[in-house]
Rosetta silent file (secondary structure, phi, psi, omega in degrees, C-alpha in Angstrom):
SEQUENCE: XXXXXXXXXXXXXXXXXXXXXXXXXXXXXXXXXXXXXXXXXXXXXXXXXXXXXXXXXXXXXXXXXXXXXXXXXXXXXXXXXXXXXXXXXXXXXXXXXXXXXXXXXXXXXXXXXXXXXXXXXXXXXXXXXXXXXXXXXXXXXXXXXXXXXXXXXXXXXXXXXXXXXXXXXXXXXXXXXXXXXXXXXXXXXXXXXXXXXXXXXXXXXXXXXXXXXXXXXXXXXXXXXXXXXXXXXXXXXXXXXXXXXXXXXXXXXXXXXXXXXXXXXXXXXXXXXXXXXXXXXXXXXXXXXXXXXXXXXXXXXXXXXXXXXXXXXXXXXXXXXXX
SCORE:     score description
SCORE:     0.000 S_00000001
   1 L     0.000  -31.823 -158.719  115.564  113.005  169.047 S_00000001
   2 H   -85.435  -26.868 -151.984  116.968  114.358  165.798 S_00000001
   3 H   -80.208  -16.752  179.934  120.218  115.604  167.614 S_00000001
   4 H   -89.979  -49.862  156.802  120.618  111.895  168.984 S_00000001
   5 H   -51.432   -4.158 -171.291  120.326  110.473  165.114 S_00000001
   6 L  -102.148  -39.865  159.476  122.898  112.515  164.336 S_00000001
   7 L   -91.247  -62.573  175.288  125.403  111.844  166.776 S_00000001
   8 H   -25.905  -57.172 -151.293  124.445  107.885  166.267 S_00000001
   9 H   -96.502  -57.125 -178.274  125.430  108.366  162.250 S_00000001
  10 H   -47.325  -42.160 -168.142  128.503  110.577  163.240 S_00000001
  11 H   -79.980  -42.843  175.160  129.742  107.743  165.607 S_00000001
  12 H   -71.046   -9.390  169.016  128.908  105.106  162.983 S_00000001
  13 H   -81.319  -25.987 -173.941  130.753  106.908  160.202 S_00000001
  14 H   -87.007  -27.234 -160.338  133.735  107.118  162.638 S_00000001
  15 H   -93.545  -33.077 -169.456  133.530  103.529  163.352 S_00000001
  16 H   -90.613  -11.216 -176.316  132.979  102.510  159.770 S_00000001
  17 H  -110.691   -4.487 -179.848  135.782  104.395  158.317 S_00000001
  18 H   -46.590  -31.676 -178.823  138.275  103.883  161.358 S_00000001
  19 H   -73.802  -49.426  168.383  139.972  100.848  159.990 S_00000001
  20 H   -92.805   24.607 -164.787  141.028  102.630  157.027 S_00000001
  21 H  -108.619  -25.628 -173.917  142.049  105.931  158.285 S_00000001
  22 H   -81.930  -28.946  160.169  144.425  103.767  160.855 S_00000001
  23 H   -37.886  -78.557  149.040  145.685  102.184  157.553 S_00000001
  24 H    -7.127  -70.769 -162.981  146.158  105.059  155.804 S_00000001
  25 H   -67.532  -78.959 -161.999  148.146  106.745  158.950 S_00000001
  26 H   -61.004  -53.447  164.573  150.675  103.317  159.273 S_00000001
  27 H   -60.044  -40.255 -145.155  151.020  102.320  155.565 S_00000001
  28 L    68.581  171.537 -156.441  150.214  105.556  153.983 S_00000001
  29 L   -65.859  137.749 -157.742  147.460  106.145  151.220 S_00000001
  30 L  -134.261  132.879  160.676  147.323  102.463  149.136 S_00000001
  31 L   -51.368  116.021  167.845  145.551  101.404  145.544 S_00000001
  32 L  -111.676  124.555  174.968  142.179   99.778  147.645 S_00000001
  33 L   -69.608  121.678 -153.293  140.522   97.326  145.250 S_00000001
  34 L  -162.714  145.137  179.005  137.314   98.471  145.338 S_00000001
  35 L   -75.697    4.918  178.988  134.445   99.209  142.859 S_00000001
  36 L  -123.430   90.704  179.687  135.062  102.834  142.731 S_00000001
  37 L   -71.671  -27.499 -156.884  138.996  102.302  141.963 S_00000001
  38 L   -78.803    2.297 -165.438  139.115  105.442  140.657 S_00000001
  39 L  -102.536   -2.484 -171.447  138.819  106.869  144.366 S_00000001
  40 L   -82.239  155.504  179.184  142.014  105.311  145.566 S_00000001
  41 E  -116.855  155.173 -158.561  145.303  106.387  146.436 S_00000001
  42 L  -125.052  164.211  159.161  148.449  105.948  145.157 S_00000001
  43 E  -122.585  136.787 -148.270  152.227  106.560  145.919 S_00000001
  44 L   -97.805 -165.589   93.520  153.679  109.301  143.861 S_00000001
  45 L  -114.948  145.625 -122.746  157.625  109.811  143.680 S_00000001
  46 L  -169.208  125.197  176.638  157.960  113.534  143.621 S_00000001
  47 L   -58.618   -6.746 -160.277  161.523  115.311  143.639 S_00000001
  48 L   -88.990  -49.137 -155.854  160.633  116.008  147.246 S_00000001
  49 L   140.042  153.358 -173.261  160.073  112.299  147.853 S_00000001
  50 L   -69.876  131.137 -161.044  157.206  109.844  147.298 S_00000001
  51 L  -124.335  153.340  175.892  153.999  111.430  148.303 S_00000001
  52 L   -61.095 -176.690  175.610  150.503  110.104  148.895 S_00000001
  53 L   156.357  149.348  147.959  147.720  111.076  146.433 S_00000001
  54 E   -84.953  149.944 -169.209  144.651  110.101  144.858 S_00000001
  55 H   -68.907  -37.928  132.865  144.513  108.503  142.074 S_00000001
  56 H    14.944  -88.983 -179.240  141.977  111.079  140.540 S_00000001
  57 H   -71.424  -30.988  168.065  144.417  113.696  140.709 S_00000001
  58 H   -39.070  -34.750 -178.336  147.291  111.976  139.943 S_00000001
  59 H  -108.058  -15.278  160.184  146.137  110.944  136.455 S_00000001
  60 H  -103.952   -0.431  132.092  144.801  114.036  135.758 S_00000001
  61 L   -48.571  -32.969 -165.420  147.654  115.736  136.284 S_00000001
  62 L   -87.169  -42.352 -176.971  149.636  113.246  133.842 S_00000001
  63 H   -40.421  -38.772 -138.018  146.070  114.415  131.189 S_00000001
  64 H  -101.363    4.875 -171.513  146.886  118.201  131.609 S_00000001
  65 H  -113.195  -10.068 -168.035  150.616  117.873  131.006 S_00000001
  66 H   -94.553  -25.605 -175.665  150.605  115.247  128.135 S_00000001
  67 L  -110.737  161.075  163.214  147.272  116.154  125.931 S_00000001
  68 L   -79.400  146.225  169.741  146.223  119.622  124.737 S_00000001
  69 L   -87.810   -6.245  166.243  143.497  120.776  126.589 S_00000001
  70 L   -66.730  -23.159 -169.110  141.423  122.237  123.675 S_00000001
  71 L   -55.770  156.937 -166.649  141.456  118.515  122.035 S_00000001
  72 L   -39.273  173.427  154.453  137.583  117.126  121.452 S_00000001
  73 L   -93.835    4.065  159.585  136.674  115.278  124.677 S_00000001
  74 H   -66.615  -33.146 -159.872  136.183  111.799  122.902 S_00000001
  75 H   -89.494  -14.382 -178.145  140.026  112.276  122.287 S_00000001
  76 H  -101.387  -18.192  158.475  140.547  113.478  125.902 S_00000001
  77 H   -98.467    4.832  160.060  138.680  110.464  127.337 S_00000001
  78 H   -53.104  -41.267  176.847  140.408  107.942  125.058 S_00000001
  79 H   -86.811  -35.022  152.607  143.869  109.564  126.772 S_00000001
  80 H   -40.109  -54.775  178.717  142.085  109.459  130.189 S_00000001
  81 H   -77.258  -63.226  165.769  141.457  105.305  129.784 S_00000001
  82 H   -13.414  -79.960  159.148  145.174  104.873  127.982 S_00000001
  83 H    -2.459  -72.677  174.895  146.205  106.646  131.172 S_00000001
  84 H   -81.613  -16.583  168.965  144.608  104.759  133.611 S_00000001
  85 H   -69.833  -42.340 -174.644  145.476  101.016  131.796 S_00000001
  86 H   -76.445  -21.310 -150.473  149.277  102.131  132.274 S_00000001
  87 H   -99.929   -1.300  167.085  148.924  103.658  135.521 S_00000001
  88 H  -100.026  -18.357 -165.197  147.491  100.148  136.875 S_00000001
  89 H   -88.817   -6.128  174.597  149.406   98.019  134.344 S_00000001
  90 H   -77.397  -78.534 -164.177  152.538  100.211  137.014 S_00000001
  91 H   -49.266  -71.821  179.691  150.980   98.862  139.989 S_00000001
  92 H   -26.404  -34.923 -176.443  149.940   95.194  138.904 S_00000001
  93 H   -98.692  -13.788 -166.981  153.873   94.718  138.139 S_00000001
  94 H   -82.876  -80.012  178.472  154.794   96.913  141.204 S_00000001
  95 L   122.451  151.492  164.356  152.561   95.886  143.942 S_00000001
  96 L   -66.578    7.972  152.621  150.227   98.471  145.350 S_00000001
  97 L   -92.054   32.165 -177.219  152.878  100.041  147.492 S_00000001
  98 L   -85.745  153.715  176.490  154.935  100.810  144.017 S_00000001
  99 E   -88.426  111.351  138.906  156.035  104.651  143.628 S_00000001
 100 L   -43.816  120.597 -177.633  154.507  105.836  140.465 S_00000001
 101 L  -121.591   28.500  168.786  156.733  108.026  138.107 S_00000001
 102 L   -86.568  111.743 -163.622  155.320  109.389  135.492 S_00000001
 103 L   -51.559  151.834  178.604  155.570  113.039  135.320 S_00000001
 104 L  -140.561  171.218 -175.610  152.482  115.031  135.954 S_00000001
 105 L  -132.320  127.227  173.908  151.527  118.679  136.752 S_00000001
 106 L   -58.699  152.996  151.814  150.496  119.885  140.090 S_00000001
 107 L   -98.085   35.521  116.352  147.891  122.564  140.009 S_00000001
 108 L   -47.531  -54.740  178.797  150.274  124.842  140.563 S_00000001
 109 H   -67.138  -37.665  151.497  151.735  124.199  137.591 S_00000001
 110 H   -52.317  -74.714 -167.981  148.481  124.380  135.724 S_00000001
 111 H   -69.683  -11.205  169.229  147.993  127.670  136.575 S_00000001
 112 H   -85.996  -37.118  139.338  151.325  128.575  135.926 S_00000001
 113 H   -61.007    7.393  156.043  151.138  127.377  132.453 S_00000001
 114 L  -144.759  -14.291 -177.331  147.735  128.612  131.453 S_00000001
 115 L   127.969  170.825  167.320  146.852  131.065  134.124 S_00000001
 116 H   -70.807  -78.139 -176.042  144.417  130.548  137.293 S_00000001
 117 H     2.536  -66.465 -153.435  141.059  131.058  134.839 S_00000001
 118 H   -69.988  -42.568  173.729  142.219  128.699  132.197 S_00000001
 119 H   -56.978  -27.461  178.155  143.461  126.325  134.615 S_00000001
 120 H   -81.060  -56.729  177.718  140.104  125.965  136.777 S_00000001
 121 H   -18.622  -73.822  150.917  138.679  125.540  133.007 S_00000001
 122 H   -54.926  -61.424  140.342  140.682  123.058  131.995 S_00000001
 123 H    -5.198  -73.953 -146.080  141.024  121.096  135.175 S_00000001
 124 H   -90.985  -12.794  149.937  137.195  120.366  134.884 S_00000001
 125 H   -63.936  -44.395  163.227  137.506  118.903  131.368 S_00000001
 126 H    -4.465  -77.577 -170.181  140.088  116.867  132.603 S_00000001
 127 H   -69.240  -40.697 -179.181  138.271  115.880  135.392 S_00000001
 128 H   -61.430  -41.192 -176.897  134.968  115.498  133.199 S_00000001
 129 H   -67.277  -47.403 -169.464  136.640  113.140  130.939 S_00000001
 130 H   -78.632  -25.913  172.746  138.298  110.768  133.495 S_00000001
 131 H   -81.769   -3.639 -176.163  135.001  110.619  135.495 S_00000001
 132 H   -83.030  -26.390  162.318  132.854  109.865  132.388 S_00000001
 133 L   -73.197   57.945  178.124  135.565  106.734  132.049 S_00000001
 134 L   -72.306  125.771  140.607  135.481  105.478  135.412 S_00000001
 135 L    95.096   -0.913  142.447  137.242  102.129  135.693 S_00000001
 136 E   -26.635  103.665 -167.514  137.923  102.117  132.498 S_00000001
 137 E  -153.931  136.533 -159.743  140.749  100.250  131.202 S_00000001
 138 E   -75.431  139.798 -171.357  142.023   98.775  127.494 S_00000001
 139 E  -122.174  140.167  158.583  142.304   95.097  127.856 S_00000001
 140 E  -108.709  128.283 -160.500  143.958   92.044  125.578 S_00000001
 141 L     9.275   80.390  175.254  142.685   88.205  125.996 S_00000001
 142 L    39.844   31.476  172.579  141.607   89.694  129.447 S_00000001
 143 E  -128.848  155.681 -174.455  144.912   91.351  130.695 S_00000001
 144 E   -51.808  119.862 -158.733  145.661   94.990  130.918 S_00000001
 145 L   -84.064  156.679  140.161  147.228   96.132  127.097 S_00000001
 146 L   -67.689  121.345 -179.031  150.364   98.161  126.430 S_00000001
 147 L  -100.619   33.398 -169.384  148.940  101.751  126.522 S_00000001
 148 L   -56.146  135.501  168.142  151.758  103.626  124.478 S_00000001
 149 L  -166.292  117.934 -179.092  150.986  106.829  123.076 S_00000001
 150 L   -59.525  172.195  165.699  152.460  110.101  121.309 S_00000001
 151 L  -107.013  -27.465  158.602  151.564  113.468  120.152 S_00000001
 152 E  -172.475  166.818 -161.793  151.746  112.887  116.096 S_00000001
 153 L  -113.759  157.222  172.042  153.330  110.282  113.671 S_00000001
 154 L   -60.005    5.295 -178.835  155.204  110.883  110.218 S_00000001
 155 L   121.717    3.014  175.998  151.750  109.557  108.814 S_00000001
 156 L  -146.615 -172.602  178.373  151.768  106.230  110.380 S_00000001
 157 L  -115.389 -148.715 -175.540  152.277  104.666  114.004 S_00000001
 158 E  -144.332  167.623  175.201  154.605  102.087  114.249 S_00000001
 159 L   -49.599  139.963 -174.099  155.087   98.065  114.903 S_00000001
 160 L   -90.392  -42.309  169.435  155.227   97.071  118.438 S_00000001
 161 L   -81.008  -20.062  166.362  157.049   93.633  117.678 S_00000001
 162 L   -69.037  -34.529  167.881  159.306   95.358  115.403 S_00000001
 163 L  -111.293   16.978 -161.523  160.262   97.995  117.732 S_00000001
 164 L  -123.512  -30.591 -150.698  159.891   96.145  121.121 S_00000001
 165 L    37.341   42.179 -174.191  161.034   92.669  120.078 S_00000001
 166 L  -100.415  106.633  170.665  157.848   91.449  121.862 S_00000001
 167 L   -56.573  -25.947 -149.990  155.317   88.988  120.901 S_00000001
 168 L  -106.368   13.428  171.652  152.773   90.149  123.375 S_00000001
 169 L  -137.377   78.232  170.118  151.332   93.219  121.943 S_00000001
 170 L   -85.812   16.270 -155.786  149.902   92.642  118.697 S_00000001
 171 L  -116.289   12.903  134.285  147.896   94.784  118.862 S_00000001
 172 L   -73.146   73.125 -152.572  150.627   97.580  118.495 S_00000001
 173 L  -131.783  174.160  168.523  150.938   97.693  114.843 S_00000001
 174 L   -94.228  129.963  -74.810  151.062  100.398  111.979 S_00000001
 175 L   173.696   96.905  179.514  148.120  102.332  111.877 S_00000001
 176 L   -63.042  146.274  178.592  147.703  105.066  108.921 S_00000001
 177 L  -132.363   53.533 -165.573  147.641  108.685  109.926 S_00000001
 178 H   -47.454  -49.709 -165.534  147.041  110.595  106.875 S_00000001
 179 H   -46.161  -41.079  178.345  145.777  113.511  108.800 S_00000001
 180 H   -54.715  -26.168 -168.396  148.855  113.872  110.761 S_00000001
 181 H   -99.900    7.584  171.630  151.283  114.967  108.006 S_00000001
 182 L  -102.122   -8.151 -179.237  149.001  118.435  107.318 S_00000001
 183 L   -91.880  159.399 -144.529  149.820  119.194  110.871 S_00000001
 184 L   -55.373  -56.682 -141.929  151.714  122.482  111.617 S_00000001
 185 L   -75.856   -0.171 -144.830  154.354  120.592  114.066 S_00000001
 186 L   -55.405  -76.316 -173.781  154.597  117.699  111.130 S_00000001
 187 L   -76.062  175.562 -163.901  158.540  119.021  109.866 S_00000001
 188 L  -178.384  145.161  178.146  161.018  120.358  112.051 S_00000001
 189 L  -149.705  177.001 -160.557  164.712  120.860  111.518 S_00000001
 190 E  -161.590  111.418 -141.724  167.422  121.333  114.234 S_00000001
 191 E  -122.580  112.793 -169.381  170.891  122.401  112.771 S_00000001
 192 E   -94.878 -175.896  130.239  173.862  120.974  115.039 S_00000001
 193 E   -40.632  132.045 -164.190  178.091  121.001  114.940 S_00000001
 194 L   -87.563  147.690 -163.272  178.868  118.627  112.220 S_00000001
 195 L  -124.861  158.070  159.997  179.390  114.949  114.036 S_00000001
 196 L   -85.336  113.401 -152.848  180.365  111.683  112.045 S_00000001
 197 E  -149.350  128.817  159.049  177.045  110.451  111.993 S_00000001
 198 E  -164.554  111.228  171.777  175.009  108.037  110.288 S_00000001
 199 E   -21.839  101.540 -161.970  171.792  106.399  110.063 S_00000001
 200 L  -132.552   13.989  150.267  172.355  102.814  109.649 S_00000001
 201 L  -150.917  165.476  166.811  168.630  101.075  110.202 S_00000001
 202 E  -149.816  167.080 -178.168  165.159  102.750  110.428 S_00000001
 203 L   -79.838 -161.087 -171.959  161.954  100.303  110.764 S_00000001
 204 L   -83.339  -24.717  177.064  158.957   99.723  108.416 S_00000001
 205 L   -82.898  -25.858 -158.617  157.214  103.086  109.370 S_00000001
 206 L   136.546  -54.544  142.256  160.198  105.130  109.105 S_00000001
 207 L   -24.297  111.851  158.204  161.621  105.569  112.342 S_00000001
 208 E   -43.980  126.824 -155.582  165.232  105.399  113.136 S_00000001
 209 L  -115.241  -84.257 -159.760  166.176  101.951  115.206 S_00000001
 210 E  -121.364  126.154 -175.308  170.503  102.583  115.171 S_00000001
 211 E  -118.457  124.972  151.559  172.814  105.811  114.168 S_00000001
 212 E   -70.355  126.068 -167.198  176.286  105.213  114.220 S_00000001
 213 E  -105.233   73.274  177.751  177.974  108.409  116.266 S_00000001
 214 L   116.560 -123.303  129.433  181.588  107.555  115.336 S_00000001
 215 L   -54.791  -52.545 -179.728  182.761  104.608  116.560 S_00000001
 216 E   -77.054  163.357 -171.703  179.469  103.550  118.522 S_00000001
 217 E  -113.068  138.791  117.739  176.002  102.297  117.572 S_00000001
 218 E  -156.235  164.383 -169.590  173.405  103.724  119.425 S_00000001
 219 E   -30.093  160.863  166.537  169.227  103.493  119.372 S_00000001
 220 L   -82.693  -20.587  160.338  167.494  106.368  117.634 S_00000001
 221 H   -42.027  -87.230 -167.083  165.671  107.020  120.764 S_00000001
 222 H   -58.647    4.931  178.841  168.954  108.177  122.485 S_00000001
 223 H  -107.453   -5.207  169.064  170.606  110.172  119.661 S_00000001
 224 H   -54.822  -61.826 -174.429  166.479  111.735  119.632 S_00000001
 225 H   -53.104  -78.691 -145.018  167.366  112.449  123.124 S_00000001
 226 H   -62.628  -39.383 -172.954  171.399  113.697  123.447 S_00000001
 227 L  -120.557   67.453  165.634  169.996  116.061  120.720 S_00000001
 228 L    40.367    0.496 -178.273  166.844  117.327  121.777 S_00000001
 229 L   -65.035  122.628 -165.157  164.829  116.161  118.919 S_00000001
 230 L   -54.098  -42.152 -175.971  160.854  116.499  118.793 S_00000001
 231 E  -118.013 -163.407 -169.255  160.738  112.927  116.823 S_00000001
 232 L  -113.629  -22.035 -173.874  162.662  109.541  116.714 S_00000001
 233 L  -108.415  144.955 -165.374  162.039  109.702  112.669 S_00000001
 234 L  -156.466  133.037  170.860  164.868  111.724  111.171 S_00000001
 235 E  -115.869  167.416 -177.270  167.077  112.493  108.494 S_00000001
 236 L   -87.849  159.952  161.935  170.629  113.880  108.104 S_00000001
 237 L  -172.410  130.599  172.186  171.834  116.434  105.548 S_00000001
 238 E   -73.710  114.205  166.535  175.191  118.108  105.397 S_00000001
 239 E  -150.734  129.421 -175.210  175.239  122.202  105.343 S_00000001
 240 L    34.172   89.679 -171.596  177.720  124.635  105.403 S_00000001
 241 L    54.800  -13.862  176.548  179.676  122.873  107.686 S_00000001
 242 E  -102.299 -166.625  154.631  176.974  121.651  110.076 S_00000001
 243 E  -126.090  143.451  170.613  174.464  119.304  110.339 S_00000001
 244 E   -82.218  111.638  167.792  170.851  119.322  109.526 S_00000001
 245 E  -124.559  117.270 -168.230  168.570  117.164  110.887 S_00000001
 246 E  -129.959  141.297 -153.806  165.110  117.203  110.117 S_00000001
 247 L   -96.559  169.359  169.456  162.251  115.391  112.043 S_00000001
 248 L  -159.501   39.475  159.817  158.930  114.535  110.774 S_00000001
 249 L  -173.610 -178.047  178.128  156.323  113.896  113.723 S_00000001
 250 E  -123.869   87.735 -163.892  156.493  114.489  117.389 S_00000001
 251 E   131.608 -165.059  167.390  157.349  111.383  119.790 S_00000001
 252 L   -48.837  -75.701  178.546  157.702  107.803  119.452 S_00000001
 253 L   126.081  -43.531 -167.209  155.500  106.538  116.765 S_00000001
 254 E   -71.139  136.819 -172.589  153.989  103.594  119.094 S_00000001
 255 L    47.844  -87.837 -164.815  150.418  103.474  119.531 S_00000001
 256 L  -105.215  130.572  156.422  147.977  106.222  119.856 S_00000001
 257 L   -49.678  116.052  125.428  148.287  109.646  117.528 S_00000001
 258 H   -39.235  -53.147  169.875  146.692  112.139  120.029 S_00000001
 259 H   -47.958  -19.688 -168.647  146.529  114.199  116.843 S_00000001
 260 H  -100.752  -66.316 -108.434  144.353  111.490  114.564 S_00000001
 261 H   -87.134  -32.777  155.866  142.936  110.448  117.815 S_00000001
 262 H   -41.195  -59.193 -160.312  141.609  114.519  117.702 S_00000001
 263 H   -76.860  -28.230 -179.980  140.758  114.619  114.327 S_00000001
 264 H   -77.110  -37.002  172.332  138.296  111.292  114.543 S_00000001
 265 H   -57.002  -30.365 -178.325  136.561  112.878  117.439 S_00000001
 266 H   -60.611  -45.674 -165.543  136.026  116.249  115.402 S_00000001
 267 H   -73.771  -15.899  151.858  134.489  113.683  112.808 S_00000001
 268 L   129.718   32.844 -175.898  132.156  112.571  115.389 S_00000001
 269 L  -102.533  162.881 -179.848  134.054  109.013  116.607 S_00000001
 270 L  -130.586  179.140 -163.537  134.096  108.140  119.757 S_00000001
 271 H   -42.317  -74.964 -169.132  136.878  106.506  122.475 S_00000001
 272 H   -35.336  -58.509 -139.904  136.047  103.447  122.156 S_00000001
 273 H   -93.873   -7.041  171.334  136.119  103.656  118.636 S_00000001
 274 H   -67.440  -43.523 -149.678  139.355  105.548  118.493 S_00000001
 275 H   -84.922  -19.351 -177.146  141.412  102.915  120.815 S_00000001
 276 H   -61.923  -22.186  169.778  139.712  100.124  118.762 S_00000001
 277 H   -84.425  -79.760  147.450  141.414  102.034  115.721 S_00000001
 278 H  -106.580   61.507  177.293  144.729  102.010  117.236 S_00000001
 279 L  -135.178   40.499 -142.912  144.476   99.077  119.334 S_00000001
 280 L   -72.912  136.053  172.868  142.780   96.638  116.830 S_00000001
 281 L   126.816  -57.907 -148.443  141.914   93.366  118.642 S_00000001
 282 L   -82.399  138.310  158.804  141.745   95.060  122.418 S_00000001
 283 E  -147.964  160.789 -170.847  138.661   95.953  124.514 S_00000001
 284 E   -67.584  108.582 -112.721  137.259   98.012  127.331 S_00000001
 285 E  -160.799  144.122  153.293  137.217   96.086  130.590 S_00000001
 286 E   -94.957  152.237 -150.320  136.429   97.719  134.291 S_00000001
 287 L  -102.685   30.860  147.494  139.785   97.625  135.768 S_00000001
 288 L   -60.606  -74.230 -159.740  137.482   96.151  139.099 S_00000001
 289 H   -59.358  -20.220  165.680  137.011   93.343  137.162 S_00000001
 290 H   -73.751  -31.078 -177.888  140.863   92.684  136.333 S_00000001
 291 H   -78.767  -41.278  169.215  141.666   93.215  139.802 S_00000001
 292 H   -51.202  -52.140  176.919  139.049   90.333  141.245 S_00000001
 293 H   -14.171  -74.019 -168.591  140.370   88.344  138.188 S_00000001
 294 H   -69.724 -102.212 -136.789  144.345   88.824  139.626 S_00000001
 295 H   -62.639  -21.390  140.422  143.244   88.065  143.336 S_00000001
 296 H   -50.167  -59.995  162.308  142.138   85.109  142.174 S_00000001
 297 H   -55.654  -53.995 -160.964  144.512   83.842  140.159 S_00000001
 298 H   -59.250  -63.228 -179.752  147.172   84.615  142.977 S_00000001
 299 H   -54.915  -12.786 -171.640  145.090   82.375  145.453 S_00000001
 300 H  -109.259   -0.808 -173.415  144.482   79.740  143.223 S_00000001
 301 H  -166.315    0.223  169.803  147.907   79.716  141.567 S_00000001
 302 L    46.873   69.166  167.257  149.761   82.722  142.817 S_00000001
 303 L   -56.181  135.370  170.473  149.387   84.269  139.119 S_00000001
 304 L  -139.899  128.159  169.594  151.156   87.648  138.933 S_00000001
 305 L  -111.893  100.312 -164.082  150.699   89.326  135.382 S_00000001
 306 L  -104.093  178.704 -162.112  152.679   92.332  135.512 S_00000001
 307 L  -137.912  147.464 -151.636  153.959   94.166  132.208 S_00000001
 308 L  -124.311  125.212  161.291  157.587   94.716  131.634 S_00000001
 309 L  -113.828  126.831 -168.039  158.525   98.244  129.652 S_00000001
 310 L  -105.823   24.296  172.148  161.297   98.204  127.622 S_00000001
 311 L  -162.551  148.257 -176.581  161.185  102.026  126.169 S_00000001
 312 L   -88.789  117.147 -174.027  160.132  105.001  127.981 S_00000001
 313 L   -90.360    9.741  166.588  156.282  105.666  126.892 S_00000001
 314 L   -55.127  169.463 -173.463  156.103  109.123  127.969 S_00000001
 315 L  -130.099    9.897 -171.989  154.232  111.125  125.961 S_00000001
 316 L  -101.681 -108.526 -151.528  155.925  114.694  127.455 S_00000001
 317 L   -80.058  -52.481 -162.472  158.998  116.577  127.047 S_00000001
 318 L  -103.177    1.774  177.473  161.249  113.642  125.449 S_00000001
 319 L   -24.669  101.119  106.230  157.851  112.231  124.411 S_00000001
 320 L   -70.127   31.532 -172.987  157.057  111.021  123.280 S_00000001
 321 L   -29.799  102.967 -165.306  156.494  114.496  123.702 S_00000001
 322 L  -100.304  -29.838 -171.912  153.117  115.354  124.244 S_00000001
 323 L   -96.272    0.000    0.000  153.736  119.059  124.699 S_00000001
C-alpha cells in the first residue's frame, strides 16, 4: 500500500510539473510570475552566449561582485532589494524573454577571488540576505524606482534630475555622506601625459558633467572612463610636465553610498531605513504585487511601464565601481 502512494505522488508530481518542464525545454528558463518570484529564471547574456539561470543565483552573483562581503547584513540586504528592483525594472522594459547584462560572478569566480572556504562563507551571506528580502522591491507612486547605486561619494550623492535630465526620479537627490570622506579609498590621484584638458561644468555635488579634451566636449563619465578613474568627481593640476588628476570618491555619485549604507547598519539601522535615507519618498512593495498590477493594466489598457537608463548604473569595475 505505501509503495502504491508513492508511485501515485511520483506520477502526480510528473504530471503537475510537466507543463512547465515542456516550457522550459521549447522557450528556455522564463521570469514566471508567481508568488515566490524569487524562484524564477532568467536569461543571462554571458560571453559564451545567453544562458538560462535562476534568478537566485543570478543576483547573487551581481551581490558578491559589486558589495564587500564583510559589509553589516542590513547593508547587504538593502543591496540585495536595490538589486532585485533593477533586475525586474530590466525585464518589465524588456519583456521576460530580455537577456540580462549586468556583470556578475560565477562561483568560480568567487572562489577564485576569495578562495573555496571564503567563498562557501560568503556565498551564504549573500544568499542569507537575498532570501531574508524575498520579493522585495523599492517602489515610487506604485512603480518600480531607479535603483542606482555606488561604492562611496565625495561626501554627498548626487541629483538625479540634474544629472539625468529626468523628472521621474525625485527621489534621486543629494543625500549627505559625512562618513564617507574618512574613508581610506576617499582621495586618489592618477598622474597621466599632459593633454589639453579642461573641466568646463561640474554639478551641485561636485561631480564633473563636461571636460573639454582639445577640441571636443565630452561627459565626465567618459573622460572617468578613457582614463581609468575610480570617481566621476575630479580635479586637474599641472606637474612636471604631466597631469595630475585627483578623484575624491569611488563611482557615480547617484543614489545609494554602499559605504554610509555600511556605516548606518554598524549604528544599528536597518534596510528599510537605509533606502528610505537615500530614496526619500519610495517604499518597499512585493515585486508579486507589481507584476499582478502590470498584467492588469496591459489587459485593461495595454499599460507597459518600463524604465529607460540613460547612464550605465553599474556599481563594478567602471562603477560605479563597487570593487
Amino acid at each position: 500500500m505505501r509503495q502504491r502512494v508513492k508511485t501515485f505522488l511520483c506520477y502526480l508530481t510528473i504530471i503537475v510539473l510537466l507543463p512547465y518542464i515542456v516550457t522550459v525545454f521549447i522557450n528556455g528558463p522564463s521570469v514566471v510570475s508567481s508568488p515566490h518570484v524569487d524562484g524564477s529564471y532568467v536569461k543571462v547574456r554571458t560571453e559564451s552566449g545567453d544562458a538560462g539561470m535562476s534568478l537566485e543565483e543570478y543576483c547573487i552573483g551581481i551581490l558578491a561582485k559589486e558589495i564587500p562581503a564583510d559589509y553589516e547584513k542590513e547593508a547587504l540586504k538593502a543591496q540585495a532589494i536595490l538589486v532585485r528592483t533593477e533586475v525586474y525594472g530590466k525585464i518589465q522594459a524588456g519583456g521576460e524573454n530580455v537577456a540580462l547584462d549586468r556583470d556578475f560572478w560565477t562561483r568560480d569566480q568567487m572562489e577564485e577571488a576569495w578562495g573555496a572556504v571564503k567563498a562557501a562563507s560568503n556565498y551564504a551571506k549573500f544568499r542569507s540576505a537575498w532570501k531574508e528580502t524575498e520579493g522585495q522591491v523599492v517602489t515610487y507612486e506604485g512603480n518600480l524606482a531607479r535603483t542606482s547605486f555606488f561604492r562611496l561619494s565625495n561626501g554627498s550623492t548626487r541629483d538625479g534630475k540634474e544629472v539625468l535630465g529626468q523628472e521621474d526620479c525625485p527621489y534621486v537627490k543629494i543625500v549627505d555622506c559625512p562618513l564617507d570622506v574618512e574613508a581610506q579609498e576617499q582621495i586618489q590621484t592618477v598622474t597621466v601625459d599632459d593633454i589639453d584638458a579642461e573641466i568646463t561644468a561640474t554639478d551641485t555635488a561636485g561631480y564633473v558633467l563636461n571636460v573639454r579634451v582639445g577640441d571636443e566636449t565630452v561627459s565626465g563619465e567618459e573622460f572617468r572612463t578613457n582614463y581609468h578613474l575610480a570617481s566621476s568627481c575630479f580635479t586637474f593640476q599641472k606637474y612636471e610636465g604631466k597631469l595630475r588628476i585627483t578623484t575624491r570618491g569611488v563611482g557615480h555619485g547617484l543614489g545609494m553610498s554602499q559605504y554610509t549604507a555600511n556605516e548606518m547598519a554598524k549604528e544599528g539601522q536597518d534596510a528599510s531605513s537605509i533606502l528610505e535615507y537615500f530614496f526619500e519618498g519610495t517604499e518597499l512593495k512585493e515585486v508579486a504585487e507589481i507584476v499582478r498590477s502590470e498584467t492588469g493594466q496591459e489587459k485593461d489598457a495595454g499599460a507597459d511601464g518600463g524604465t529607460e537608463e540613460k547612464m550605465d548604473e553599474k556599481s563594478g569595475e567602471k562603477q560605479e565601481e563597487s570593487e
